[in-house]
Structure formats: C-alpha cells, structure tokens
PDB file of C-alpha atoms in Angstrom:
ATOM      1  CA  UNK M  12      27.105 -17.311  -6.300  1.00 49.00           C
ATOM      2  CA  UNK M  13      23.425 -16.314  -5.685  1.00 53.00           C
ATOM      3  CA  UNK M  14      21.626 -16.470  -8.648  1.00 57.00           C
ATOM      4  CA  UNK M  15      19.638 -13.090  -9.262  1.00 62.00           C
ATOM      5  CA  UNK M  16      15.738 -13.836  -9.691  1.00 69.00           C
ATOM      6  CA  UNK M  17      13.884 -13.119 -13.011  1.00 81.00           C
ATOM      7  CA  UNK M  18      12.520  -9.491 -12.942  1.00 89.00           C
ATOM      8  CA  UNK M  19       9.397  -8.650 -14.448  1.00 93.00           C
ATOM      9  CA  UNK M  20       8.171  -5.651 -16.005  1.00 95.00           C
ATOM     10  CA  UNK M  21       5.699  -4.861 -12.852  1.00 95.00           C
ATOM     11  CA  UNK M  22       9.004  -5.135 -10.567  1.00 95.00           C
ATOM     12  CA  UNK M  23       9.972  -1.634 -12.006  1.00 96.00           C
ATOM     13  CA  UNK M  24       6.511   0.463 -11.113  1.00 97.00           C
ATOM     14  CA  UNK M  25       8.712   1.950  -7.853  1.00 96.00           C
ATOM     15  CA  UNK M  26       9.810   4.387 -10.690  1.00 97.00           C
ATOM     16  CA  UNK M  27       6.245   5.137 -11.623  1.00 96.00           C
ATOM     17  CA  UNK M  28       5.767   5.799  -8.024  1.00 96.00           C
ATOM     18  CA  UNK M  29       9.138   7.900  -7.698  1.00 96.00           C
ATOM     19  CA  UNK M  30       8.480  10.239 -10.279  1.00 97.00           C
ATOM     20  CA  UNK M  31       4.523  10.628  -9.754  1.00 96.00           C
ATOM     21  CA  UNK M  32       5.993  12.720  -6.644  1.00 94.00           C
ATOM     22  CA  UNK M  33       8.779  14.620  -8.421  1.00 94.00           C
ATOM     23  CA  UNK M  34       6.084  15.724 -11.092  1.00 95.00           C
ATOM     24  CA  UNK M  35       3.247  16.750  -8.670  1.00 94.00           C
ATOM     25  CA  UNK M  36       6.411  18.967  -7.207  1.00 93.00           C
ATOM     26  CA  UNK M  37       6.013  21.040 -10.775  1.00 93.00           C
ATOM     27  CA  UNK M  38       2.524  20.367 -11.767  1.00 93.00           C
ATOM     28  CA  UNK M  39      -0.077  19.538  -9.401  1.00 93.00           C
ATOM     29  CA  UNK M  40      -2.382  18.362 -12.061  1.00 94.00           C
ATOM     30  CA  UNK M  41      -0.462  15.313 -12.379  1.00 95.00           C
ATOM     31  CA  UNK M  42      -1.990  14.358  -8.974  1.00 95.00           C
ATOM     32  CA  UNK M  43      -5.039  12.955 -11.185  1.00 96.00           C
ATOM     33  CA  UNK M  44      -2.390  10.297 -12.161  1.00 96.00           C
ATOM     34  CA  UNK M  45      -3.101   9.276  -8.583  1.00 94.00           C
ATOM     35  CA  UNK M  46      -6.379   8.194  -8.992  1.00 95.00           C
ATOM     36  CA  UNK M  47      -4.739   4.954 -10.798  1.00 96.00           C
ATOM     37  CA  UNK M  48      -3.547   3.743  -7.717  1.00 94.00           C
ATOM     38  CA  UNK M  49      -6.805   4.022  -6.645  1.00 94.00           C
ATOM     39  CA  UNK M  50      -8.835   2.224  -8.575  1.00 96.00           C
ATOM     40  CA  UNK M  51      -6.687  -0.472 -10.659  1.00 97.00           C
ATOM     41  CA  UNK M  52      -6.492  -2.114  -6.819  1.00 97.00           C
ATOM     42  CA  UNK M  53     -10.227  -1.800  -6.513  1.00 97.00           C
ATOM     43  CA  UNK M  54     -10.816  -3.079 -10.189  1.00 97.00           C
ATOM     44  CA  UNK M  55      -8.540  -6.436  -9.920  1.00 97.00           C
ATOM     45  CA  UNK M  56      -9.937  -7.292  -6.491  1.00 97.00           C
ATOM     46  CA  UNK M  57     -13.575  -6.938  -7.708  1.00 96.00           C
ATOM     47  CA  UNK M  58     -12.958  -8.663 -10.884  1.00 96.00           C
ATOM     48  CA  UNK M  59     -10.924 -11.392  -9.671  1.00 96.00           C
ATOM     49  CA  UNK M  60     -11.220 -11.394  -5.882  1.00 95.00           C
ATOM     50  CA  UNK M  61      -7.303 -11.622  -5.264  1.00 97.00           C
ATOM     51  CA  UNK M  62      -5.062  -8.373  -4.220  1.00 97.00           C
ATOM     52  CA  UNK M  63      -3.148  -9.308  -7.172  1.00 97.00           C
ATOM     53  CA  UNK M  64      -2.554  -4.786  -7.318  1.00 97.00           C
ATOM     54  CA  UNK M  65      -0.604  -5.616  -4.284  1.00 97.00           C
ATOM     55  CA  UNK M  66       1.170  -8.765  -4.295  1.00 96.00           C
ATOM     56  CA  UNK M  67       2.782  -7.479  -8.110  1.00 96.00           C
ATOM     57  CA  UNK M  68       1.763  -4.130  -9.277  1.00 96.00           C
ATOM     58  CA  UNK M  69       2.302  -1.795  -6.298  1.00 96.00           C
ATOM     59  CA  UNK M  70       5.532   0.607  -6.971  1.00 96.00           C
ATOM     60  CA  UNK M  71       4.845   1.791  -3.274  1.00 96.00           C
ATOM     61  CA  UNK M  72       5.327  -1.103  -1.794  1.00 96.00           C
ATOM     62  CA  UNK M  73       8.317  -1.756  -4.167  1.00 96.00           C
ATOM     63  CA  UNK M  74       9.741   1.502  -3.319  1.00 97.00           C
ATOM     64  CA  UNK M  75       9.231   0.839   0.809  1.00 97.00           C
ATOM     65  CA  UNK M  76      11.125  -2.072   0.100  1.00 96.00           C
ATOM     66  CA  UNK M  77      13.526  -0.183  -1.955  1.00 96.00           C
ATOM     67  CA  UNK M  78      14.628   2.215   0.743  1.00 97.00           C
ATOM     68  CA  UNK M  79      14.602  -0.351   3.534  1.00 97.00           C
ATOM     69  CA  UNK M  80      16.268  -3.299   2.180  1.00 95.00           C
ATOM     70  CA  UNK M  81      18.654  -2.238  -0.250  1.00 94.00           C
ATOM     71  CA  UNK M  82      19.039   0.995   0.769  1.00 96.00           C
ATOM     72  CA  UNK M  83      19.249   0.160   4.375  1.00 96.00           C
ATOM     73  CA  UNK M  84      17.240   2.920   5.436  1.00 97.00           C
ATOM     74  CA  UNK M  85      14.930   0.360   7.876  1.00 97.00           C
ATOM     75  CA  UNK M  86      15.915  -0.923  11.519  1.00 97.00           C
ATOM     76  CA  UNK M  87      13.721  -3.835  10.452  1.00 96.00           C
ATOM     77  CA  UNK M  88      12.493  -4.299  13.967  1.00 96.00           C
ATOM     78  CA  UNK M  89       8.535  -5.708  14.530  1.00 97.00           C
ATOM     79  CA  UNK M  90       5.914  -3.320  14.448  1.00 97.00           C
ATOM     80  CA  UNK M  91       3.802  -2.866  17.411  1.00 97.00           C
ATOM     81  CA  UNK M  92       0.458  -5.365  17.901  1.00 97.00           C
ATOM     82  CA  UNK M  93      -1.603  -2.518  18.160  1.00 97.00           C
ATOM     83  CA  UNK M  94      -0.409  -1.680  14.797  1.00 97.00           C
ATOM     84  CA  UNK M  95      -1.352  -4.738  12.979  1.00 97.00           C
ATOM     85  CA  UNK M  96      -4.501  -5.315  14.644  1.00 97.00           C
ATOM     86  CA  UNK M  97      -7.903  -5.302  12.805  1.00 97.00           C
ATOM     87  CA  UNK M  98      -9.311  -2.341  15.102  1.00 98.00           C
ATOM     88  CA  UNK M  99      -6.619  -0.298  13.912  1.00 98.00           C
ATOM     89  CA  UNK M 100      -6.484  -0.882   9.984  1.00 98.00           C
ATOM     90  CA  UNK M 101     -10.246  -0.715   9.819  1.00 98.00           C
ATOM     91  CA  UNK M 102     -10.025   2.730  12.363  1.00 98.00           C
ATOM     92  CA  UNK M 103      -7.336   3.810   9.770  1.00 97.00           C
ATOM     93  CA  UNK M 104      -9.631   2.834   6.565  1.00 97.00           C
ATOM     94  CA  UNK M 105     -12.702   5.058   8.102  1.00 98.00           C
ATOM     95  CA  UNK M 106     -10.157   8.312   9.398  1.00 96.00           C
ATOM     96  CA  UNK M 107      -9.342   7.826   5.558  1.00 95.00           C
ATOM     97  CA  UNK M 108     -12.402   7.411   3.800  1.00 96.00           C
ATOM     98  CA  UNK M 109     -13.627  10.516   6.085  1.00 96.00           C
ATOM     99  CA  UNK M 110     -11.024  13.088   5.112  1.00 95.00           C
ATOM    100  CA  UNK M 111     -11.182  11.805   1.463  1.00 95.00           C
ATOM    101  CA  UNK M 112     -14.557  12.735   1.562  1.00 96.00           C
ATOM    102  CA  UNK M 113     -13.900  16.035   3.152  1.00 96.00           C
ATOM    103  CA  UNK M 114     -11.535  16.112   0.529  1.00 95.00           C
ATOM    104  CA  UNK M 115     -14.365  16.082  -1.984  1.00 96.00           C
ATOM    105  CA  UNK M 116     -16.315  18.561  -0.299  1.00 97.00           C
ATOM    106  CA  UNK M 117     -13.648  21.211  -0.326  1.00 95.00           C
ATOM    107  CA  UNK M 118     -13.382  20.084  -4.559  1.00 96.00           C
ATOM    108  CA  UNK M 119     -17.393  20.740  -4.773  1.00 97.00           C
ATOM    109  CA  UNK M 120     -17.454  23.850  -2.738  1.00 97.00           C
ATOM    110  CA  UNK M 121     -14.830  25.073  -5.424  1.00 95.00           C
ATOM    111  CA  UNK M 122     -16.685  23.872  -7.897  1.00 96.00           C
ATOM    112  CA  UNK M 123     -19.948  25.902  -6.916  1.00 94.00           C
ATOM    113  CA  UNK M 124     -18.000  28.856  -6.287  1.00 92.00           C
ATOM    114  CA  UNK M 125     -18.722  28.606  -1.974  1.00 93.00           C
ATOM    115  CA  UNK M 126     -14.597  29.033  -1.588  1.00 93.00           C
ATOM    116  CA  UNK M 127     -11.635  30.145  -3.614  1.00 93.00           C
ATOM    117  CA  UNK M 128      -9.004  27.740  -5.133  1.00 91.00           C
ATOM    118  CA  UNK M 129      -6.625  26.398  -2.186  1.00 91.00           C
ATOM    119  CA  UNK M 130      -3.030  26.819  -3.371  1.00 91.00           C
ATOM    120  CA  UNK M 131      -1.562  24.323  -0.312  1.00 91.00           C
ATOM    121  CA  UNK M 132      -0.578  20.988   0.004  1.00 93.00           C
ATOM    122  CA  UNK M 133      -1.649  19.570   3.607  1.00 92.00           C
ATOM    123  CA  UNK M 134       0.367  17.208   5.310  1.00 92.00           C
ATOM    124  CA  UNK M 135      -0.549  14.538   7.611  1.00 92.00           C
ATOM    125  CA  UNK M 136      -3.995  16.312   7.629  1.00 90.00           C
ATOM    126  CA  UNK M 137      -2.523  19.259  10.022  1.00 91.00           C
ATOM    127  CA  UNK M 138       0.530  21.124   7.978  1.00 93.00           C
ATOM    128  CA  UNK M 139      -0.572  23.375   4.999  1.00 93.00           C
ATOM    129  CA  UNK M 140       2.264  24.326   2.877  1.00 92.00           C
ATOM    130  CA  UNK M 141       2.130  26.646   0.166  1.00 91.00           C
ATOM    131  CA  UNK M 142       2.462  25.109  -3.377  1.00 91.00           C
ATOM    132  CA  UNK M 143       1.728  27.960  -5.215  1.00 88.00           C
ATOM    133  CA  UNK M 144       4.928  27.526  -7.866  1.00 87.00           C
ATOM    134  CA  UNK M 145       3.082  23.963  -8.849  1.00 89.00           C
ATOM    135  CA  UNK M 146      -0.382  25.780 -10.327  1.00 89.00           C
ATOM    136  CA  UNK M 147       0.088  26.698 -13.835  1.00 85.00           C
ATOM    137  CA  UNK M 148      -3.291  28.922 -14.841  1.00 76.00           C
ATOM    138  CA  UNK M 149      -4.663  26.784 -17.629  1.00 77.00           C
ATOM    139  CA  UNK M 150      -8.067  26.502 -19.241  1.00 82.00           C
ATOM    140  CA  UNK M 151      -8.614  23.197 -16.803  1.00 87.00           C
ATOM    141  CA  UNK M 152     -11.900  24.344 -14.096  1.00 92.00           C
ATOM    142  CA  UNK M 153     -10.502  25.821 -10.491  1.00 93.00           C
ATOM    143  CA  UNK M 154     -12.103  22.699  -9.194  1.00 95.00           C
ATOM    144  CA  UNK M 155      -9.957  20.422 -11.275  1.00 95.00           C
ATOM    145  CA  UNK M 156      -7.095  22.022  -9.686  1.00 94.00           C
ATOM    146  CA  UNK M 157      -8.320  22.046  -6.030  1.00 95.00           C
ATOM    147  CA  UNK M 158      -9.220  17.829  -6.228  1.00 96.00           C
ATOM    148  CA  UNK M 159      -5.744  17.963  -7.579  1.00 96.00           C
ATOM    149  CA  UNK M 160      -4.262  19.398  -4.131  1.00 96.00           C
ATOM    150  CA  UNK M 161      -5.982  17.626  -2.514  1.00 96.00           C
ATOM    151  CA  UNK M 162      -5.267  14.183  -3.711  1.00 96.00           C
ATOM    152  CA  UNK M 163      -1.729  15.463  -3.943  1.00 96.00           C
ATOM    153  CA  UNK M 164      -1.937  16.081  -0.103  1.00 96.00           C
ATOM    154  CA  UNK M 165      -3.456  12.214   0.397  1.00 96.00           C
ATOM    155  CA  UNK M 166      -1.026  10.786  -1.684  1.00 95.00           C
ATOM    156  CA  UNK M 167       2.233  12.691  -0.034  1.00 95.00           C
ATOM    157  CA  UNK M 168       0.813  11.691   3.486  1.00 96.00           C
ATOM    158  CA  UNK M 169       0.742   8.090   3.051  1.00 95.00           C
ATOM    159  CA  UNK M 170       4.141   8.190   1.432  1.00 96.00           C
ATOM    160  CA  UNK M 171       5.578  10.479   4.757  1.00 96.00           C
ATOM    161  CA  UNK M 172       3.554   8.160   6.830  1.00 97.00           C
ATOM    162  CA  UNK M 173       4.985   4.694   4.739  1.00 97.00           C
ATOM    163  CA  UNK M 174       8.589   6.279   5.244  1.00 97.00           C
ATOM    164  CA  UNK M 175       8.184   6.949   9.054  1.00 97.00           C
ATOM    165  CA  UNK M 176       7.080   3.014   9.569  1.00 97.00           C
ATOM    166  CA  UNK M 177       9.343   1.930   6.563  1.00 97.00           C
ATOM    167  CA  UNK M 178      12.233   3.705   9.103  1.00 98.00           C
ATOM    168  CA  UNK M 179      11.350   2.179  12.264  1.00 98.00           C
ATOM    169  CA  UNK M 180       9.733  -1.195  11.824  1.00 98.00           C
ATOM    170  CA  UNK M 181       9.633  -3.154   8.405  1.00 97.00           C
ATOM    171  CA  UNK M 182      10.235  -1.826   4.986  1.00 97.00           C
ATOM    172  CA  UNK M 183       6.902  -2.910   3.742  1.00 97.00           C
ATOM    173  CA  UNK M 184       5.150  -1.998   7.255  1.00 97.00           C
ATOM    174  CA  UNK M 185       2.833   0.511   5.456  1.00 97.00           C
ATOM    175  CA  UNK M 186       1.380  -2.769   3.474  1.00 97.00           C
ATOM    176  CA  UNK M 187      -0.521  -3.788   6.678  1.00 98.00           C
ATOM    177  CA  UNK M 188      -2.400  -0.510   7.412  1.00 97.00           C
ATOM    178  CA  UNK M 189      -2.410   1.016   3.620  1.00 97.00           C
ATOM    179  CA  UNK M 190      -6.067   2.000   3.256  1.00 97.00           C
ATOM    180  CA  UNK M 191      -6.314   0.699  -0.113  1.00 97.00           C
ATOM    181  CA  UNK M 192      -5.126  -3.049   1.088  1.00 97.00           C
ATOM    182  CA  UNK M 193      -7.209  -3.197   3.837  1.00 98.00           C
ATOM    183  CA  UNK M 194     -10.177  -2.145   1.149  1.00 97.00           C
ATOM    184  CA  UNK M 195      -9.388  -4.903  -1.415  1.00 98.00           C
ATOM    185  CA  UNK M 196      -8.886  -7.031   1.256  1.00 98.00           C
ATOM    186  CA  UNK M 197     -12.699  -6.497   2.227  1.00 98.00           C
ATOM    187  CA  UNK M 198     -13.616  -7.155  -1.182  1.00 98.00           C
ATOM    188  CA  UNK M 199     -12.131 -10.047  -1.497  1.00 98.00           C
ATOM    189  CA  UNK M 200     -13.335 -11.242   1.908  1.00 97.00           C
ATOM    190  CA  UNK M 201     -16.827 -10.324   0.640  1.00 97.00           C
ATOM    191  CA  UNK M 202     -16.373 -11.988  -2.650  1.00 95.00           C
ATOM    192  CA  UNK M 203     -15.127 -15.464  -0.933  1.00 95.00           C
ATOM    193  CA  UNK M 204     -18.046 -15.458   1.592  1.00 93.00           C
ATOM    194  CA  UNK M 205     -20.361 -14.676  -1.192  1.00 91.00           C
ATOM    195  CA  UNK M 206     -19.038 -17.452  -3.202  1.00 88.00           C
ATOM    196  CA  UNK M 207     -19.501 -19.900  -0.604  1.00 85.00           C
ATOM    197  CA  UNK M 208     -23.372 -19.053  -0.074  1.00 83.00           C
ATOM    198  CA  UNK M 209     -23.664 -19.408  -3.310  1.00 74.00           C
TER     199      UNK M 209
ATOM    200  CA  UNK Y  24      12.487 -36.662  12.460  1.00 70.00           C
ATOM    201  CA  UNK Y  25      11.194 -32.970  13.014  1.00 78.00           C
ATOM    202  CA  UNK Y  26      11.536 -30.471  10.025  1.00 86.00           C
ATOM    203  CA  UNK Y  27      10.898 -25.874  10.438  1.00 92.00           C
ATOM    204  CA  UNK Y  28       8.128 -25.068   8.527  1.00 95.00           C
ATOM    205  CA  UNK Y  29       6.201 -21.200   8.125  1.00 96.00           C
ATOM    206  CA  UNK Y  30       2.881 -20.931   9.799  1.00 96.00           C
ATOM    207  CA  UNK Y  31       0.948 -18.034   9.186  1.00 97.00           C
ATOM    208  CA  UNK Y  32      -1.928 -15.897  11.981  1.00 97.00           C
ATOM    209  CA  UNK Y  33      -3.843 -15.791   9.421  1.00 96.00           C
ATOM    210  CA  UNK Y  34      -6.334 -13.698  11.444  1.00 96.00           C
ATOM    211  CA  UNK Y  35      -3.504 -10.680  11.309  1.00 97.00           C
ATOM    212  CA  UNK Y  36      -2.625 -11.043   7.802  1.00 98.00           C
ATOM    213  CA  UNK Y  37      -2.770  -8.377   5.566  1.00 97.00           C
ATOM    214  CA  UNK Y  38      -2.177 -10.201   2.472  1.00 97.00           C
ATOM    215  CA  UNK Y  39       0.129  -8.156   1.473  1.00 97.00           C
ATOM    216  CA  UNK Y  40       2.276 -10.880  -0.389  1.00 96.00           C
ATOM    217  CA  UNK Y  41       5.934  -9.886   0.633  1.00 97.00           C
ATOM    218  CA  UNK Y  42       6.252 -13.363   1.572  1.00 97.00           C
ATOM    219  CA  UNK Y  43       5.427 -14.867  -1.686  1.00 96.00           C
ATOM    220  CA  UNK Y  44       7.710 -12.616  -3.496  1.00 95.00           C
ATOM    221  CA  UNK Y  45      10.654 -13.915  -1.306  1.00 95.00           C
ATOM    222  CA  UNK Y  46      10.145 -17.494  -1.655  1.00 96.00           C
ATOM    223  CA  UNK Y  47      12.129 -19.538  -2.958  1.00 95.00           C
ATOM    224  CA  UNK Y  48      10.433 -22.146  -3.563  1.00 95.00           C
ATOM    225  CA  UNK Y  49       6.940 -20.533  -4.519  1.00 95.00           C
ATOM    226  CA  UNK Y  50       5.323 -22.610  -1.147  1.00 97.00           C
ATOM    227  CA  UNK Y  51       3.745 -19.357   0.315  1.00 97.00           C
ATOM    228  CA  UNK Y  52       0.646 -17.828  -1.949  1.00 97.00           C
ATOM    229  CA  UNK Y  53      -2.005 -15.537  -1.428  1.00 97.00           C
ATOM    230  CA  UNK Y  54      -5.577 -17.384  -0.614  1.00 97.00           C
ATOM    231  CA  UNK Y  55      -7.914 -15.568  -2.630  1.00 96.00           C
ATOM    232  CA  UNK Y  56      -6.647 -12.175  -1.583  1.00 96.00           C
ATOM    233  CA  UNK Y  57      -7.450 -12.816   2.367  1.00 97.00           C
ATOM    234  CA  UNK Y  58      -4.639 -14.854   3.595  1.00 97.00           C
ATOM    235  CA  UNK Y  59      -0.955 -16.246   3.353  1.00 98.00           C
ATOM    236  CA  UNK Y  60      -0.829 -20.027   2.998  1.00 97.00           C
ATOM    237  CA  UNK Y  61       1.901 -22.355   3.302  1.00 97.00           C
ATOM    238  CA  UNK Y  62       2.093 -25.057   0.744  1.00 96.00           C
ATOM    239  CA  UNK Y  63       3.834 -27.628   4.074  1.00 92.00           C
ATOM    240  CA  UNK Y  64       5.236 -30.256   0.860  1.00 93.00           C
ATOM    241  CA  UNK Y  65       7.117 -27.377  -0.790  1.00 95.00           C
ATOM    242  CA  UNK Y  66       8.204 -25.333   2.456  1.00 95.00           C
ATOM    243  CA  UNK Y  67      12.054 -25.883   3.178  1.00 94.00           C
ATOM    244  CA  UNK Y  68      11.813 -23.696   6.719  1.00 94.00           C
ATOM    245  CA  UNK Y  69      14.033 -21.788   5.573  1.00 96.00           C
ATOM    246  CA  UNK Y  70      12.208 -18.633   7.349  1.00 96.00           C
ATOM    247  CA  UNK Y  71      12.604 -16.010   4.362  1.00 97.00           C
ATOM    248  CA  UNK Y  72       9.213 -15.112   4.524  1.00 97.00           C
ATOM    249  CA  UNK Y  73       9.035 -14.724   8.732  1.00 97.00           C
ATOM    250  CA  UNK Y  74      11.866 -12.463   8.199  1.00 97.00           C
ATOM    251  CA  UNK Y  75      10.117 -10.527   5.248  1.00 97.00           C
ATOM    252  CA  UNK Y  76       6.465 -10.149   6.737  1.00 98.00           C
ATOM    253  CA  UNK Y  77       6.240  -6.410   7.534  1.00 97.00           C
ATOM    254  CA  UNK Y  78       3.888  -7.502  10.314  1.00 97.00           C
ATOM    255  CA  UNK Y  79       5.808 -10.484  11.738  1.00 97.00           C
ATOM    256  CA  UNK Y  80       2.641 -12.908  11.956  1.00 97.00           C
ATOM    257  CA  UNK Y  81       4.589 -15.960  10.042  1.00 97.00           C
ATOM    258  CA  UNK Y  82       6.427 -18.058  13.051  1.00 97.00           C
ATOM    259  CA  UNK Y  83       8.745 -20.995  12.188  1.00 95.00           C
ATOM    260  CA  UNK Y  84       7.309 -24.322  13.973  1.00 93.00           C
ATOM    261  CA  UNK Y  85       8.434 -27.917  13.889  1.00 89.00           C
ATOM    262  CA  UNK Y  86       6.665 -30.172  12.171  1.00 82.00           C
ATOM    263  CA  UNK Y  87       6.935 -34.052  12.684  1.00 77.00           C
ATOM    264  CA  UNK Y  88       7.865 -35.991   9.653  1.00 72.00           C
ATOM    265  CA  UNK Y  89       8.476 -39.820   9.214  1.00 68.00           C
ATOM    266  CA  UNK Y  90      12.233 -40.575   8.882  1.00 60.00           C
TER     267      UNK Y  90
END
C-alpha cells in the first residue's frame, strides 16, 4: 500500500486561497488580504534569496494542483514553448506591472476626488461586472474601497487565467508565467550574481 | 550498465518547485531560487518530477554507471 506523505501545516494554504475568493464575493474589502500574497513572496526572496513562498507556502499553486490532479479537472498535456519562454514571462511581468500601476492610478484619482468610486470587478482587463452587492458603506475612505476592486479584479484574473492553463496543459502551468514567480525569481537571480561579485 | 536519471533546461525553469515536492527521494531541490537541480547519487529515474513539471523542461536521460 502507498504510504501517504507527511503533510505540513503550509500544505493546507489552498483553503486560505479558496475562501479569500468566496469572501471578496461578500466584502470586497477583504481584497486587502491580497496584498499578502504579494509581498510575503517578495519578502522571503529578498531576505533569503530562495522562492521558498513558492516551493511551500503558495495555496494557489496548491489549489491548481488541487483541481488538476485530484480532481482531474487537467488534460495534463505540455504547454506550448512560446509559453514557457523567457520573452513571454518577462512580457507577462511588464503587461502586469503596467495595469497594476494603472490600477493605482484609478485608487489615487479616487483618492483626490478626479473620479467617483468604481463599483465593478474587471476581468481579464476587458469585462467589467457589477459588484455592487460586495460594497458595504463604512467609515473606510472611497479610495480604500476602489484599490480594493481593483486588486480584487487582479487577483480573480490570474485565478480565471491559472484555471484556463490548469484545464488545458499542467495543473501547476500558471507557476511558470505567475507574475509574482517570475519577480522573485529576478530577485533571487540578482541576489546570486551579486553574491558572486562580491 | 546505463541507469534514467532527471535532467533539468535549466535556462526554462521557473523554479517553481513542483518537482521537489514529488520526489521521493528529496534528489531534486531548488538552487537558490533560480533553478531545479538533480542530486545524480540520490536520483532513482523514476521520472516523477518530468511528469510533474508544469512546463515539461525535466527529460529522463541515461547515464553510464560502472557495473
């Protein structure tokens, strides 16, 4: 009989991940909870120059893996060169980087009053859909609210993105162009190279 | 006497370390967060980790061995 590996602790975050989207369905503020899977990554890999966040900590990779392998939901089939190529990933990490900045602009132009709170969720950068039912009027600033959309929208993207490539190549296929790997990948490629001058 | 072992591209690799959580024998590690490596004294070949790597850079190749 196969013996069942040890699981750790960290082998559970795919229910951290799971129910980060079920609560941004009710209150977009929780979207804020998003910014931890932003910067823990970028914390470890500058700290100790190893993408530690994603070999072990990542409950989106976990819950790629989830879907596809147990669940059976991937055709497991290679994903294209073009795909895993260094153009792409690094063309990926900039189209990112530039609508998450855009993303902040829209946040400060709240912020200074320029536009009116944004009650939609857009996916895959094109499709707004109204999320009205998830903003609760609170005392928290309009613009709190807005970067929460926003990152809302980011965060649902990649996970409608991971799903699509999770479906028709690899489970964990979103691993190789996930902005945030390539990133800490970078840093730790920096970090090595710097280390060697040294 | 030739034996499989895992080789990685390691100029495609994302580092994403789905191969070192399927090991079984803990020979495939992250390099410093840039790279797979194969550890070729603990690797059995037994191609877990080709299988597993969501961008399918890890090949199985023979390796010669002294009987």
């Amino acid at each position: 009989m196969k013996k069942a590996a040890k699981k750790n602790w960290y082998d559970y975050l795919y229910i951290a991940s799971a129910i980060y989207l079920f609560l941004g369905l009710f209150n977009i503020l929780f979207a804020w909870l998003g910014m931890l899977c932003f910067t823990i990554p970028l914390i470890i890999s500058f700290k100790t120059g190893t993408k530690t966040y994603c070999n072990k900590y990542c409950g989106r990779g976990q819950l790629f893996n989830l879907l596809g392998k147990k669940l059976k939901l991937s055709r497991n089939k290679s994903m294209p060169n073009w795909m895993k190529s260094k153009v792409f990933r690094y063309g990926f990490l900039l189209f990112f980087l530039t609508m998450f900045s855009l993303m902040i602009f829209n946040t400060v132009l709240v912020f200074n009053g320029t536009r009116s709170l944004s009650q939609v969720v857009t996916l895959l950068w094109t499709f707004k859909i109204p999320w009205q039912w998830a903003y609760h009027i609170t005392s928290a600033p309009l613009w709190v609210s807005q970067y929460a959309f926003g990152f809302y929208s980011i965060m649902l993207t990649s996970i409608v993105l991971g799903i699509i490539t999770m479906a028709m190549y690899k489970p964990r296929s979103w691993c190789i162009y996930c902005p945030m790997g390539t990133m800490t990948q970078l840093v730790c490629v920096a970090k090595e190279s710097a280390n060697k001058t040294k | 006497m030739a034996r499989k072992i895992a080789r990685v591209d390691k100029s495609l690799c994302a580092a994403c370390g789905a191969c070192q959580k399927v090991c079984p024998r803990g020979a495939i590690y992250i390099f410093k967060g840039i790279y797979a490596a194969v550890d070729s004294n603990k690797c059995i070949g037994c191609s877990l980790c080709a299988k597993e790597c969501p961008a399918s850079i890890i090949s199985m190749e023979k390796l010669e061995v002294e009987a």
